[in-house]
Amino acid sequence: MTTSVFAQDAPKPKASPAQTAIGKVGAANISIAYSSPSVKGRKVWGELVPYGKAWRAGANEATTFTTDKDITVQGKPLKAGKYSVFMVPGESEWQVIFNSQTGQWGTSRQGANFDPANNVLTVNVTPKKAAKMNEALAYNITPKGFSLLWENLEVPVAIK
């Protein structure tokens, strides 16, 4: 009788690992679930992520935003719930889109994978230069809202 044992290769870490940012804004508990790609020497804004086209705001599955209380985003109301978040980058202004469809892969052959009929809220925000270079995409939740941080850019979104 012979027994064979095959060594399995250890799983490779994902190129864009899943992350979750958690925080409070006022009484609301906020979480943002996303996959975090890295710059890897690439030019991100305007090339890897084109200007003027909806983007899944991360990698892999669509980024999700959850709040357990009604809030205002950039002064506009958003009901408690779970939403997919997509962004349309621009050189001087970005759109942030909250969409009621969740659980989908973030892109399709047509681009960002969402049905605009399910958009619940779209707000405009102004990006700014980040305090430091961020190799991996990250979201940061503070008492004033959240920011997307990647490469040399910060995209703040005000919440109350």
Tab-separated table of C-alpha atoms in Angstrom, residues 24-89:
chain	number	residue	atom	x	y	z
A	24	LYS	CA	-19.347	56.904	13.695
A	25	VAL	CA	-20.702	60.144	12.320
A	26	GLY	CA	-22.951	61.667	14.961
A	27	ALA	CA	-25.264	58.853	16.123
A	28	ALA	CA	-24.860	56.863	12.874
A	29	ASN	CA	-22.666	53.769	12.646
A	30	ILE	CA	-21.059	53.783	9.200
A	31	SER	CA	-19.193	50.991	7.427
A	32	ILE	CA	-17.574	50.899	4.005
A	33	ALA	CA	-16.644	47.497	2.554
A	34	TYR	CA	-14.258	47.594	-0.410
A	35	SER	CA	-11.361	45.853	-2.111
A	36	SER	CA	-8.071	47.729	-1.900
A	37	PRO	CA	-5.940	47.858	-5.056
A	38	SER	CA	-2.361	49.173	-4.976
A	39	VAL	CA	-0.714	51.793	-7.170
A	40	LYS	CA	2.173	49.483	-8.215
A	41	GLY	CA	3.952	52.270	-10.094
A	42	ARG	CA	0.926	53.063	-12.264
A	43	LYS	CA	-0.601	56.484	-12.942
A	44	VAL	CA	-3.992	56.088	-11.284
A	45	TRP	CA	-6.081	59.211	-11.899
A	46	GLY	CA	-6.912	59.891	-15.518
A	47	GLU	CA	-5.329	56.623	-16.736
A	48	LEU	CA	-5.968	53.474	-14.650
A	49	VAL	CA	-9.132	55.182	-13.408
A	50	PRO	CA	-10.308	57.430	-16.276
A	51	TYR	CA	-11.828	60.838	-15.715
A	52	GLY	CA	-15.508	61.222	-16.575
A	53	LYS	CA	-16.460	57.531	-16.279
A	54	ALA	CA	-18.247	55.827	-13.369
A	55	TRP	CA	-15.881	53.667	-11.288
A	56	ARG	CA	-16.601	51.046	-8.609
A	57	ALA	CA	-14.632	53.044	-6.003
A	58	GLY	CA	-12.316	50.116	-5.272
A	59	ALA	CA	-11.663	46.752	-6.934
A	60	ASN	CA	-13.531	43.481	-7.439
A	61	GLU	CA	-17.103	43.676	-6.071
A	62	ALA	CA	-18.821	47.048	-5.898
A	63	THR	CA	-17.901	49.060	-2.793
A	64	THR	CA	-20.716	49.111	-0.221
A	65	PHE	CA	-21.691	51.857	2.222
A	66	THR	CA	-23.909	51.059	5.213
A	67	THR	CA	-25.487	53.434	7.726
A	68	ASP	CA	-27.835	52.439	10.549
A	69	LYS	CA	-29.363	55.942	10.811
A	70	ASP	CA	-30.672	58.512	8.338
A	71	ILE	CA	-27.862	60.966	7.498
A	72	THR	CA	-27.122	63.882	5.193
A	73	VAL	CA	-24.333	63.528	2.633
A	74	GLN	CA	-22.998	66.834	1.306
A	75	GLY	CA	-26.204	68.378	2.695
A	76	LYS	CA	-28.567	65.908	0.962
A	77	PRO	CA	-30.629	63.249	2.812
A	78	LEU	CA	-29.746	59.547	2.677
A	79	LYS	CA	-31.968	57.005	4.471
A	80	ALA	CA	-30.487	54.324	6.721
A	81	GLY	CA	-29.534	51.274	4.648
A	82	LYS	CA	-26.915	49.563	2.523
A	83	TYR	CA	-25.827	51.017	-0.808
A	84	SER	CA	-23.266	50.393	-3.525
A	85	VAL	CA	-20.975	53.370	-3.999
A	86	PHE	CA	-19.670	54.423	-7.397
A	87	MET	CA	-17.642	57.510	-8.204
A	88	VAL	CA	-17.103	59.552	-11.351
A	89	PRO	CA	-13.638	61.128	-11.036
